[in-house]
Amino acid sequence: GAVVSQHPSWVICKSGTSVKIECRSLDFQATTMFWYRQFPKQSLMLMATSNEGSKATYEQGVEKDKFLINHASLTLSTLTVTSAHPEDSSFYICSAPRKGPGANVLTFGAGSRLTVL
Amino acid sequence: AQSVTQLGSHVSVSEGALVLLRCNYSSSVPPYLFWYVQYPNQGLQLLLKYTSAATLVKGINGFEAEFKKSETSFHLTKPSAHMRDAAEYFCAVSAGYSSASKIIFGSGTRLSIRP
């Protein structure tokens, strides 16, 4: 079945540094990928829609200069948290839609837990 | 615009008992509805989806959900709970079929199973 690989699964960094998270669709092409953020014991908040070959679409309130998204190929999207601060610590999850009977079905990566010291 | 409301952030049932997780939706167009499960520190796994074919949808692990338009509900049920069902469950709604259609998640319900 469809697999989305997310890397790294966890990362600890110092405040002020940048962190890149990769999201790969392993056995299908994804012209669109979604990036979510999840705080402890809360739901997933859609941050942005990553579009292959064009600019990402950010949700209201999400800083595009803070969370850089690049979708350079049909199987890879990256999220870079720039100048990370402790408040950016969170669980970041990517997903890619694959066509299923009647509707798109999102395949999720396993998530990346970011801790900013 | 679409939204979902999950009633009850935490549900606790005994092993073998009925599981009922509630979800109500709001949508300006005929919705596509989903239930996802999340185990600790993992991504989400699709349990089942409603795509306007049949109102009673059967999913994996013995779960099912019924779409009730008159009640704008899509509650998730399982006749007999297992310990392995303990997880976070999310109801979600989408307005469209295209790959760019956003899926909006509810706030989640944590299911605990008592021995």
Coordinates of N, CA and C in Angstrom, one line a residue:
Chain A
G1 N 0.8 -1.2 0.0 CA 0.0 0.0 0.0 C 0.9 1.2 0.0
A2 N 0.2 2.4 -0.1 CA 0.9 3.7 -0.1 C 1.6 3.9 1.2
V3 N 2.8 4.4 1.1 CA 3.7 4.7 2.2 C 4.2 6.1 2.1
V4 N 4.2 6.8 3.2 CA 4.8 8.1 3.3 C 5.9 8.0 4.4
S5 N 7.1 8.4 4.0 CA 8.2 8.3 4.9 C 8.6 9.7 5.4
Q6 N 8.7 9.9 6.7 CA 9.0 11.2 7.3 C 10.3 11.1 8.1
H7 N 11.2 12.1 7.9 CA 12.5 12.0 8.5 C 13.0 13.4 8.9
P8 N 13.6 13.6 10.1 CA 13.8 12.6 11.1 C 12.5 12.4 11.9
S9 N 12.5 11.4 12.7 CA 11.4 11.1 13.5 C 11.4 11.9 14.8
W10 N 12.6 12.3 15.2 CA 12.7 13.2 16.3 C 14.0 14.0 16.2
V11 N 14.0 15.3 16.6 CA 15.1 16.1 16.6 C 15.1 17.1 17.7
I12 N 16.3 17.3 18.3 CA 16.5 18.3 19.3 C 17.5 19.3 18.8
C13 N 17.1 20.6 18.9 CA 18.0 21.6 18.4 C 18.1 22.8 19.4
K14 N 19.1 23.6 19.2 CA 19.3 24.8 20.0 C 18.4 25.9 19.4
S15 N 18.0 26.8 20.3 CA 17.2 28.0 19.8 C 18.0 28.8 18.8
G16 N 17.4 29.2 17.8 CA 18.1 30.0 16.7 C 18.6 29.2 15.5
T17 N 18.6 27.9 15.7 CA 19.0 27.1 14.5 C 17.8 26.7 13.7
S18 N 18.1 26.2 12.5 CA 17.1 25.8 11.5 C 17.1 24.3 11.4
V19 N 15.9 23.8 11.3 CA 15.7 22.3 11.2 C 14.9 22.0 9.9
K20 N 15.3 21.0 9.2 CA 14.6 20.5 8.0 C 14.0 19.2 8.2
I21 N 12.7 19.1 7.9 CA 12.0 17.8 8.0 C 11.6 17.4 6.5
E22 N 11.9 16.1 6.2 CA 11.6 15.6 4.9 C 10.4 14.7 4.9
C23 N 9.6 14.8 3.8 CA 8.4 13.9 3.7 C 8.5 13.3 2.3
R24 N 8.5 12.0 2.2 CA 8.6 11.3 0.9 C 7.5 10.3 0.7
S25 N 6.9 10.4 -0.5 CA 5.9 9.4 -0.9 C 6.8 8.3 -1.6
L26 N 6.7 7.1 -1.0 CA 7.6 6.0 -1.4 C 7.2 5.2 -2.7
D27 N 5.9 5.1 -2.8 CA 5.4 4.2 -3.9 C 4.3 4.9 -4.7
F28 N 4.2 6.2 -4.6 CA 3.2 6.9 -5.4 C 3.6 8.3 -5.6
Q29 N 3.1 9.0 -6.6 CA 3.5 10.4 -6.8 C 2.5 11.3 -6.1
A30 N 3.0 12.3 -5.5 CA 2.1 13.3 -4.8 C 2.4 14.7 -5.3
T31 N 1.5 15.2 -6.1 CA 1.6 16.6 -6.5 C 1.3 17.6 -5.4
T32 N 0.6 17.0 -4.4 CA 0.2 17.8 -3.2 C 0.6 17.1 -2.0
M33 N 1.1 17.8 -1.0 CA 1.3 17.2 0.3 C 0.8 18.3 1.3
F34 N 0.4 17.8 2.5 CA -0.1 18.6 3.5 C 0.8 18.5 4.7
W35 N 1.1 19.7 5.4 CA 1.9 19.7 6.6 C 1.0 20.1 7.8
Y36 N 1.0 19.3 8.8 CA 0.2 19.6 10.0 C 1.1 19.7 11.2
R37 N 0.6 20.4 12.2 CA 1.3 20.6 13.4 C 0.3 20.1 14.5
Q38 N 0.9 19.4 15.5 CA 0.1 18.8 16.5 C 0.7 19.1 17.9
F39 N 0.0 19.9 18.7 CA 0.4 20.1 20.1 C 0.0 18.9 21.0
P40 N 0.6 18.7 22.1 CA 0.3 17.6 23.0 C -1.2 17.6 23.3
K41 N -1.8 16.4 23.1 CA -3.2 16.2 23.4 C -4.2 17.1 22.7
Q42 N -3.7 17.5 21.5 CA -4.6 18.3 20.7 C -4.7 17.8 19.3
S43 N -5.5 18.4 18.5 CA -5.8 17.9 17.1 C -4.7 18.4 16.2
L44 N -4.8 17.9 15.0 CA -3.9 18.4 13.9 C -4.3 19.7 13.4
M45 N -3.4 20.6 13.3 CA -3.7 21.9 12.7 C -3.0 22.0 11.4
L46 N -3.8 22.2 10.3 CA -3.2 22.3 9.0 C -2.4 23.6 8.9
M47 N -1.1 23.4 8.5 CA -0.2 24.6 8.4 C -0.2 25.1 7.0
A48 N 0.0 24.1 6.0 CA 0.2 24.6 4.7 C 0.0 23.4 3.7
T49 N -0.3 23.8 2.5 CA -0.4 22.8 1.4 C 0.8 23.0 0.5
S50 N 1.5 21.9 0.3 CA 2.7 21.9 -0.5 C 2.4 21.5 -1.9
N51 N 2.7 22.3 -2.9 CA 2.4 22.0 -4.3 C 3.7 21.8 -5.1
E52 N 3.8 20.7 -5.8 CA 4.9 20.4 -6.6 C 5.1 21.4 -7.7
G53 N 6.3 22.0 -7.7 CA 6.6 22.9 -8.7 C 6.1 24.3 -8.6
S54 N 5.4 24.6 -7.5 CA 4.9 26.0 -7.2 C 5.0 26.3 -5.7
K55 N 4.6 27.5 -5.4 CA 4.6 27.9 -4.0 C 3.6 27.2 -3.2
A56 N 4.0 27.0 -1.9 CA 3.0 26.4 -1.0 C 1.9 27.4 -0.6
T57 N 0.8 26.9 -0.2 CA -0.3 27.7 0.2 C -0.4 27.6 1.7
Y58 N -0.3 28.7 2.4 CA -0.2 28.7 3.9 C -1.6 29.0 4.5
E59 N -1.9 28.4 5.6 CA -3.1 28.7 6.3 C -3.0 30.0 7.1
Q60 N -4.1 30.6 7.4 CA -4.1 31.9 8.0 C -3.4 31.7 9.4
G61 N -2.5 32.7 9.6 CA -1.8 32.7 10.9 C -0.4 31.9 10.9
V62 N -0.1 31.2 9.8 CA 1.1 30.5 9.7 C 2.1 31.4 9.0
E63 N 3.3 31.6 9.6 CA 4.3 32.5 9.0 C 5.1 31.7 7.9
K64 N 4.9 32.2 6.7 CA 5.6 31.5 5.6 C 7.1 31.6 5.6
D65 N 7.6 32.7 6.2 CA 9.0 32.9 6.3 C 9.6 32.1 7.5
K66 N 8.8 31.7 8.4 CA 9.2 30.9 9.5 C 9.2 29.4 9.1
F67 N 8.2 29.0 8.4 CA 8.1 27.6 8.0 C 8.2 27.5 6.5
L68 N 9.4 27.3 6.0 CA 9.7 27.2 4.6 C 9.3 25.8 4.0
I69 N 8.6 25.8 3.0 CA 8.2 24.6 2.4 C 8.6 24.5 0.9
N70 N 9.3 23.4 0.6 CA 9.7 23.2 -0.8 C 9.2 21.8 -1.3
H71 N 8.7 21.8 -2.5 CA 8.1 20.6 -3.0 C 8.8 20.4 -4.4
A72 N 10.0 20.0 -4.3 CA 10.9 20.0 -5.5 C 10.6 18.8 -6.5
S73 N 10.0 17.8 -6.0 CA 9.7 16.7 -6.9 C 8.4 16.0 -6.6
L74 N 8.0 15.1 -7.4 CA 6.6 14.5 -7.1 C 6.6 13.5 -5.9
T75 N 7.8 13.3 -5.3 CA 7.9 12.4 -4.2 C 8.5 13.0 -2.9
L76 N 8.8 14.3 -3.0 CA 9.5 14.9 -1.8 C 9.0 16.3 -1.5
S77 N 8.7 16.5 -0.3 CA 8.4 17.8 0.2 C 9.2 18.0 1.5
T78 N 9.7 19.2 1.7 CA 10.5 19.5 2.9 C 9.9 20.7 3.6
L79 N 9.9 20.6 4.9 CA 9.5 21.7 5.8 C 10.7 22.1 6.6
T80 N 11.1 23.4 6.5 CA 12.2 23.9 7.3 C 11.7 24.9 8.3
V81 N 12.0 24.6 9.6 CA 11.7 25.6 10.6 C 12.9 26.5 10.8
T82 N 12.7 27.7 10.4 CA 13.9 28.6 10.5 C 14.0 29.3 11.8
S83 N 15.2 29.5 12.3 CA 15.4 30.2 13.6 C 14.5 29.7 14.6
A84 N 14.6 28.5 14.9 CA 13.6 27.8 15.8 C 13.7 28.4 17.2
H85 N 12.5 28.4 17.8 CA 12.4 28.9 19.2 C 11.7 27.8 20.0
P86 N 11.8 27.8 21.3 CA 11.1 26.8 22.1 C 9.6 26.7 21.8
E87 N 8.9 27.7 21.5 CA 7.5 27.7 21.2 C 7.2 26.9 19.9
D88 N 8.3 26.6 19.1 CA 8.1 25.9 17.8 C 8.2 24.4 18.1
S89 N 8.5 24.0 19.4 CA 8.5 22.6 19.7 C 7.1 22.0 19.5
S90 N 7.1 20.9 18.8 CA 5.8 20.3 18.5 C 6.0 19.0 17.7
F91 N 4.9 18.4 17.4 CA 4.9 17.2 16.5 C 4.4 17.6 15.1
Y92 N 5.3 17.4 14.2 CA 5.0 17.9 12.8 C 4.7 16.6 12.0
I93 N 3.6 16.6 11.3 CA 3.1 15.4 10.5 C 2.8 15.9 9.1
C94 N 3.4 15.1 8.1 CA 3.0 15.4 6.7 C 2.1 14.3 6.2
S95 N 1.4 14.6 5.2 CA 0.5 13.6 4.6 C 0.4 13.9 3.1
A96 N 0.1 12.9 2.4 CA -0.1 13.0 0.9 C -1.4 12.3 0.5
P97 N -2.2 12.9 -0.3 CA -3.4 12.2 -0.7 C -3.2 11.2 -1.9
R98 N -3.8 10.1 -1.8 CA -3.8 9.2 -2.9 C -5.2 8.9 -3.3
K99 N -5.5 8.7 -4.5 CA -6.8 8.5 -5.0 C -7.3 7.2 -4.5
G100 N -8.5 7.2 -3.9 CA -9.2 6.0 -3.5 C -10.6 6.0 -4.0
P101 N -11.3 4.9 -3.9 CA -12.7 4.8 -4.4 C -13.5 5.9 -3.8
G102 N -14.0 6.8 -4.5 CA -14.9 7.8 -4.1 C -14.3 9.1 -3.4
A103 N -13.1 9.0 -3.0 CA -12.5 10.2 -2.3 C -11.0 10.0 -2.2
N104 N -10.4 11.1 -2.0 CA -9.0 11.0 -1.6 C -8.8 10.5 -0.2
V105 N -7.7 9.7 -0.1 CA -7.4 9.2 1.2 C -6.0 9.7 1.6
L106 N -5.9 10.3 2.7 CA -4.6 10.8 3.2 C -3.8 9.7 3.8
T107 N -2.5 9.6 3.3 CA -1.5 8.7 3.9 C -0.6 9.6 4.7
F108 N -0.4 9.2 6.0 CA 0.3 10.1 6.9 C 1.7 9.5 7.1
G109 N 2.7 10.4 7.3 CA 4.0 10.0 7.8 C 3.9 9.8 9.2
A110 N 4.9 9.2 9.8 CA 4.9 8.8 11.2 C 5.1 10.0 12.1
G111 N 5.4 11.2 11.5 CA 5.6 12.4 12.3 C 7.0 12.7 12.7
S112 N 7.3 13.9 13.0 CA 8.6 14.4 13.5 C 8.4 15.2 14.7
R113 N 9.0 14.7 15.8 CA 8.9 15.5 17.1 C 10.1 16.4 17.2
L114 N 9.8 17.7 17.2 CA 10.8 18.7 17.3 C 10.9 19.3 18.7
T115 N 12.0 19.3 19.3 CA 12.2 19.9 20.6 C 13.3 21.0 20.5
V116 N 12.9 22.2 20.8 CA 13.9 23.3 20.7 C 14.3 23.8 22.1
L117 N 15.6 23.7 22.4 CA 16.0 24.0 23.7 C 16.3 25.5 23.9
Chain B
A1 N -17.7 26.3 4.0 CA -16.6 25.9 5.0 C -17.1 24.6 5.7
Q2 N -16.1 23.8 6.1 CA -16.4 22.6 6.8 C -15.8 22.6 8.2
S3 N -16.4 21.9 9.1 CA -15.9 21.7 10.4 C -16.5 20.4 11.0
V4 N -15.8 19.9 12.0 CA -16.3 18.8 12.7 C -16.2 19.0 14.2
T5 N -17.1 18.5 15.0 CA -17.1 18.6 16.4 C -17.1 17.2 17.0
Q6 N -16.2 16.9 17.8 CA -16.2 15.6 18.5 C -16.6 15.9 20.0
L7 N -17.6 15.2 20.4 CA -18.2 15.4 21.7 C -17.5 14.5 22.7
G8 N -16.8 15.0 23.7 CA -16.1 14.2 24.6 C -14.6 14.1 24.2
S9 N -13.7 14.7 25.0 CA -12.3 14.6 24.7 C -11.7 13.3 25.2
H10 N -12.5 12.6 26.1 CA -12.0 11.4 26.7 C -13.1 10.4 26.9
V11 N -13.0 9.2 26.4 CA -14.1 8.2 26.6 C -13.4 7.0 27.2
S12 N -14.0 6.4 28.3 CA -13.4 5.2 28.9 C -14.5 4.2 28.9
V13 N -14.1 3.0 28.5 CA -15.1 1.9 28.5 C -14.4 0.6 29.0
S14 N -15.1 -0.4 29.4 CA -14.5 -1.6 29.8 C -14.3 -2.5 28.6
E15 N -13.3 -3.4 28.8 CA -13.0 -4.3 27.7 C -14.2 -5.2 27.4
G16 N -14.6 -5.3 26.2 CA -15.8 -6.0 25.8 C -17.1 -5.2 25.7
A17 N -17.0 -4.0 26.1 CA -18.2 -3.1 26.1 C -18.3 -2.4 24.8
L18 N -19.4 -1.8 24.5 CA -19.6 -1.0 23.3 C -18.8 0.3 23.3
V19 N -18.2 0.6 22.2 CA -17.5 1.8 22.0 C -18.4 2.8 21.1
L20 N -18.6 4.0 21.6 CA -19.3 5.0 20.8 C -18.6 6.3 20.9
L21 N -18.0 6.8 19.8 CA -17.4 8.0 19.7 C -18.2 8.9 18.8
R22 N -18.5 10.1 19.3 CA -19.4 11.0 18.6 C -18.7 12.0 17.8
C23 N -19.3 12.3 16.6 CA -18.8 13.3 15.7 C -20.0 13.9 15.0
N24 N -20.0 15.3 15.0 CA -21.0 16.0 14.2 C -20.3 16.9 13.3
Y25 N -20.8 17.1 12.1 CA -20.1 17.8 11.1 C -20.9 19.0 10.6
S26 N -20.3 20.0 10.0 CA -20.9 21.1 9.4 C -20.3 21.3 8.0
S27 N -21.1 21.3 7.0 CA -20.5 21.5 5.6 C -21.5 22.1 4.7
S28 N -21.1 23.0 3.9 CA -21.9 23.7 2.9 C -22.2 22.9 1.7
V29 N -21.4 21.8 1.5 CA -21.6 21.0 0.4 C -21.7 19.5 0.9
P30 N -22.2 18.6 0.1 CA -22.1 17.2 0.6 C -20.7 16.8 1.0
P31 N -20.6 16.3 2.2 CA -19.3 16.1 2.8 C -18.7 14.7 2.5
Y32 N -17.4 14.6 2.5 CA -16.8 13.3 2.6 C -16.3 13.3 4.1
L33 N -16.5 12.2 4.8 CA -16.2 12.1 6.2 C -15.3 10.9 6.5
F34 N -14.4 11.1 7.5 CA -13.4 10.1 7.8 C -13.3 9.9 9.3
W35 N -12.8 8.8 9.7 CA -12.3 8.5 11.0 C -10.9 8.0 10.9
Y36 N -10.0 8.6 11.7 CA -8.6 8.2 11.8 C -8.3 7.8 13.2
V37 N -7.3 7.0 13.3 CA -6.8 6.6 14.7 C -5.3 6.9 14.7
Q38 N -4.9 7.4 15.9 CA -3.5 7.7 16.1 C -3.0 7.0 17.4
Y39 N -2.0 6.2 17.3 CA -1.3 5.6 18.4 C -0.2 6.5 18.9
P40 N 0.2 6.4 20.1 CA 1.2 7.4 20.6 C 2.5 7.5 19.7
N41 N 2.8 8.8 19.5 CA 4.0 9.1 18.7 C 4.0 8.6 17.3
Q42 N 2.8 8.4 16.7 CA 2.7 7.9 15.4 C 1.9 8.8 14.5
G43 N 1.9 8.6 13.2 CA 1.0 9.3 12.4 C -0.4 8.8 12.5
L44 N -1.3 9.2 11.6 CA -2.6 8.7 11.6 C -2.9 7.6 10.6
Q45 N -3.8 6.7 11.0 CA -4.2 5.6 10.2 C -5.7 5.7 9.9
L46 N -6.1 5.5 8.6 CA -7.5 5.6 8.3 C -8.2 4.4 8.8
L47 N -9.3 4.7 9.5 CA -10.2 3.6 10.0 C -11.3 3.3 8.9
L48 N -11.9 4.4 8.5 CA -13.0 4.2 7.5 C -13.3 5.6 6.9
K49 N -14.1 5.6 5.8 CA -14.5 6.8 5.1 C -15.9 6.7 4.6
Y50 N -16.6 7.8 4.5 CA -17.9 7.9 3.9 C -17.8 8.8 2.7
T51 N -18.3 8.2 1.5 CA -18.1 9.0 0.3 C -19.4 9.0 -0.5
S52 N -20.5 9.0 0.2 CA -21.9 9.1 -0.3 C -22.4 7.8 -0.9
A53 N -21.7 6.7 -0.8 CA -22.1 5.4 -1.4 C -23.1 4.8 -0.4
A54 N -22.7 4.3 0.7 CA -23.6 3.7 1.7 C -23.5 4.5 3.0
T55 N -24.6 4.6 3.7 CA -24.6 5.4 4.9 C -24.0 4.7 6.0
L56 N -24.0 3.4 6.0 CA -23.3 2.6 7.1 C -22.0 2.1 6.5
V57 N -20.9 2.6 7.1 CA -19.6 2.3 6.6 C -18.8 1.4 7.5
K58 N -18.3 0.3 7.0 CA -17.5 -0.6 7.8 C -16.0 -0.3 7.6
G59 N -15.2 -0.3 8.7 CA -13.8 -0.1 8.6 C -13.0 -1.2 9.1
I60 N -11.7 -0.9 9.4 CA -10.8 -1.9 9.9 C -11.0 -2.1 11.4
N61 N -10.5 -3.2 11.9 CA -10.5 -3.5 13.3 C -11.9 -3.5 13.9
G62 N -12.9 -3.8 13.1 CA -14.2 -4.0 13.7 C -15.0 -2.7 13.9
F63 N -14.5 -1.6 13.5 CA -15.2 -0.3 13.6 C -16.1 -0.1 12.5
E64 N -17.2 0.7 12.8 CA -18.1 1.1 11.7 C -18.7 2.5 12.1
A65 N -19.2 3.2 11.1 CA -19.8 4.5 11.4 C -21.0 4.7 10.5
E66 N -22.0 5.4 11.0 CA -23.2 5.6 10.2 C -23.4 7.1 9.9
F67 N -23.5 7.4 8.6 CA -23.8 8.8 8.2 C -25.3 9.1 8.4
K68 N -25.6 10.1 9.2 CA -27.0 10.5 9.3 C -27.1 12.0 9.0
K69 N -27.6 12.2 7.8 CA -27.7 13.6 7.3 C -28.6 14.5 8.1
S70 N -29.7 13.9 8.6 CA -30.7 14.7 9.4 C -30.1 15.1 10.7
E71 N -29.2 14.4 11.2 CA -28.6 14.7 12.5 C -27.1 15.3 12.3
T72 N -26.7 15.4 11.0 CA -25.3 15.9 10.7 C -24.3 15.2 11.6
S73 N -24.5 13.8 11.7 CA -23.6 13.1 12.5 C -22.9 12.0 11.8
F74 N -21.8 11.5 12.4 CA -21.0 10.4 11.8 C -20.3 9.7 12.9
H75 N -21.1 9.1 13.8 CA -20.6 8.5 15.0 C -19.9 7.2 14.7
L76 N -18.8 6.9 15.5 CA -18.0 5.7 15.3 C -18.4 4.7 16.4
T77 N -18.6 3.5 16.0 CA -18.9 2.5 17.0 C -18.1 1.2 16.8
K78 N -18.1 0.4 17.9 CA -17.5 -0.9 17.8 C -18.2 -1.7 18.9
P79 N -18.7 -2.9 18.5 CA -19.6 -3.6 19.5 C -18.8 -4.1 20.8
S80 N -17.5 -4.4 20.6 CA -16.8 -5.0 21.8 C -15.4 -4.5 21.8
A81 N -15.1 -3.7 22.8 CA -13.8 -3.0 22.9 C -12.7 -4.0 23.2
H82 N -11.5 -3.8 22.6 CA -10.3 -4.6 23.0 C -9.3 -3.6 23.6
M83 N -8.4 -4.1 24.4 CA -7.3 -3.3 25.0 C -6.5 -2.6 23.9
R84 N -6.3 -3.2 22.7 CA -5.5 -2.6 21.7 C -6.2 -1.4 21.0
D85 N -7.5 -1.2 21.3 CA -8.2 -0.1 20.7 C -7.9 1.2 21.4
A86 N -7.2 1.2 22.5 CA -6.8 2.4 23.2 C -5.9 3.3 22.4
A87 N -6.4 4.5 22.1 CA -5.7 5.4 21.1 C -6.5 6.7 21.1
E88 N -6.0 7.6 20.2 CA -6.7 8.8 20.0 C -7.4 8.7 18.6
Y89 N -8.7 9.1 18.6 CA -9.5 9.0 17.4 C -9.9 10.4 16.9
F90 N -9.7 10.6 15.6 CA -10.1 11.9 15.0 C -11.1 11.7 13.9
C91 N -12.1 12.5 14.0 CA -13.1 12.6 12.9 C -12.7 13.7 12.0
A92 N -12.9 13.6 10.7 CA -12.4 14.6 9.7 C -13.4 14.7 8.6
V93 N -13.4 15.9 8.0 CA -14.3 16.2 6.9 C -13.6 16.8 5.7
S94 N -14.0 16.5 4.5 CA -13.4 17.1 3.3 C -14.6 17.5 2.4
A95 N -14.3 18.6 1.7 CA -15.4 19.1 0.8 C -15.3 18.5 -0.6
G96 N -14.2 18.0 -1.0 CA -14.0 17.7 -2.4 C -13.2 16.4 -2.6
Y97 N -13.1 16.1 -3.8 CA -12.4 14.9 -4.2 C -11.0 15.1 -4.8
S98 N -10.7 16.3 -5.2 CA -9.4 16.5 -5.8 C -8.3 16.4 -4.8
S99 N -7.1 16.2 -5.4 CA -5.9 16.0 -4.5 C -5.7 17.2 -3.7
A100 N -6.2 18.4 -4.1 CA -5.9 19.6 -3.3 C -7.0 19.8 -2.2
S101 N -7.9 19.0 -2.1 CA -9.0 19.2 -1.1 C -8.4 19.0 0.3
K102 N -8.7 20.0 1.1 CA -8.2 20.0 2.5 C -9.1 19.0 3.3
I103 N -8.5 18.4 4.2 CA -9.2 17.6 5.2 C -9.1 18.3 6.6
I104 N -10.2 18.6 7.2 CA -10.2 19.3 8.4 C -10.5 18.3 9.5
F105 N -9.7 18.3 10.6 CA -9.8 17.4 11.7 C -10.6 17.9 12.9
G106 N -11.3 17.1 13.6 CA -11.8 17.4 14.9 C -10.8 17.5 15.9
S107 N -11.2 17.8 17.2 CA -10.2 17.9 18.2 C -9.8 16.6 18.8
G108 N -10.4 15.5 18.4 CA -9.9 14.2 18.9 C -10.6 13.7 20.1
T109 N -10.7 12.4 20.2 CA -11.2 11.8 21.4 C -10.3 10.6 21.8
R110 N -9.8 10.7 23.1 CA -8.9 9.7 23.6 C -9.8 8.6 24.2
L111 N -9.6 7.4 23.6 CA -10.3 6.2 24.1 C -9.4 5.4 25.0
S112 N -9.9 5.2 26.2 CA -9.2 4.3 27.2 C -10.1 3.0 27.4
I113 N -9.4 1.9 27.6 CA -10.1 0.7 27.8 C -9.7 0.1 29.2
R114 N -10.7 -0.1 30.0 CA -10.5 -0.7 31.3 C -10.5 -2.2 31.3
P115 N -9.6 -2.8 32.0 CA -9.5 -4.3 32.0 C -10.8 -4.9 32.6

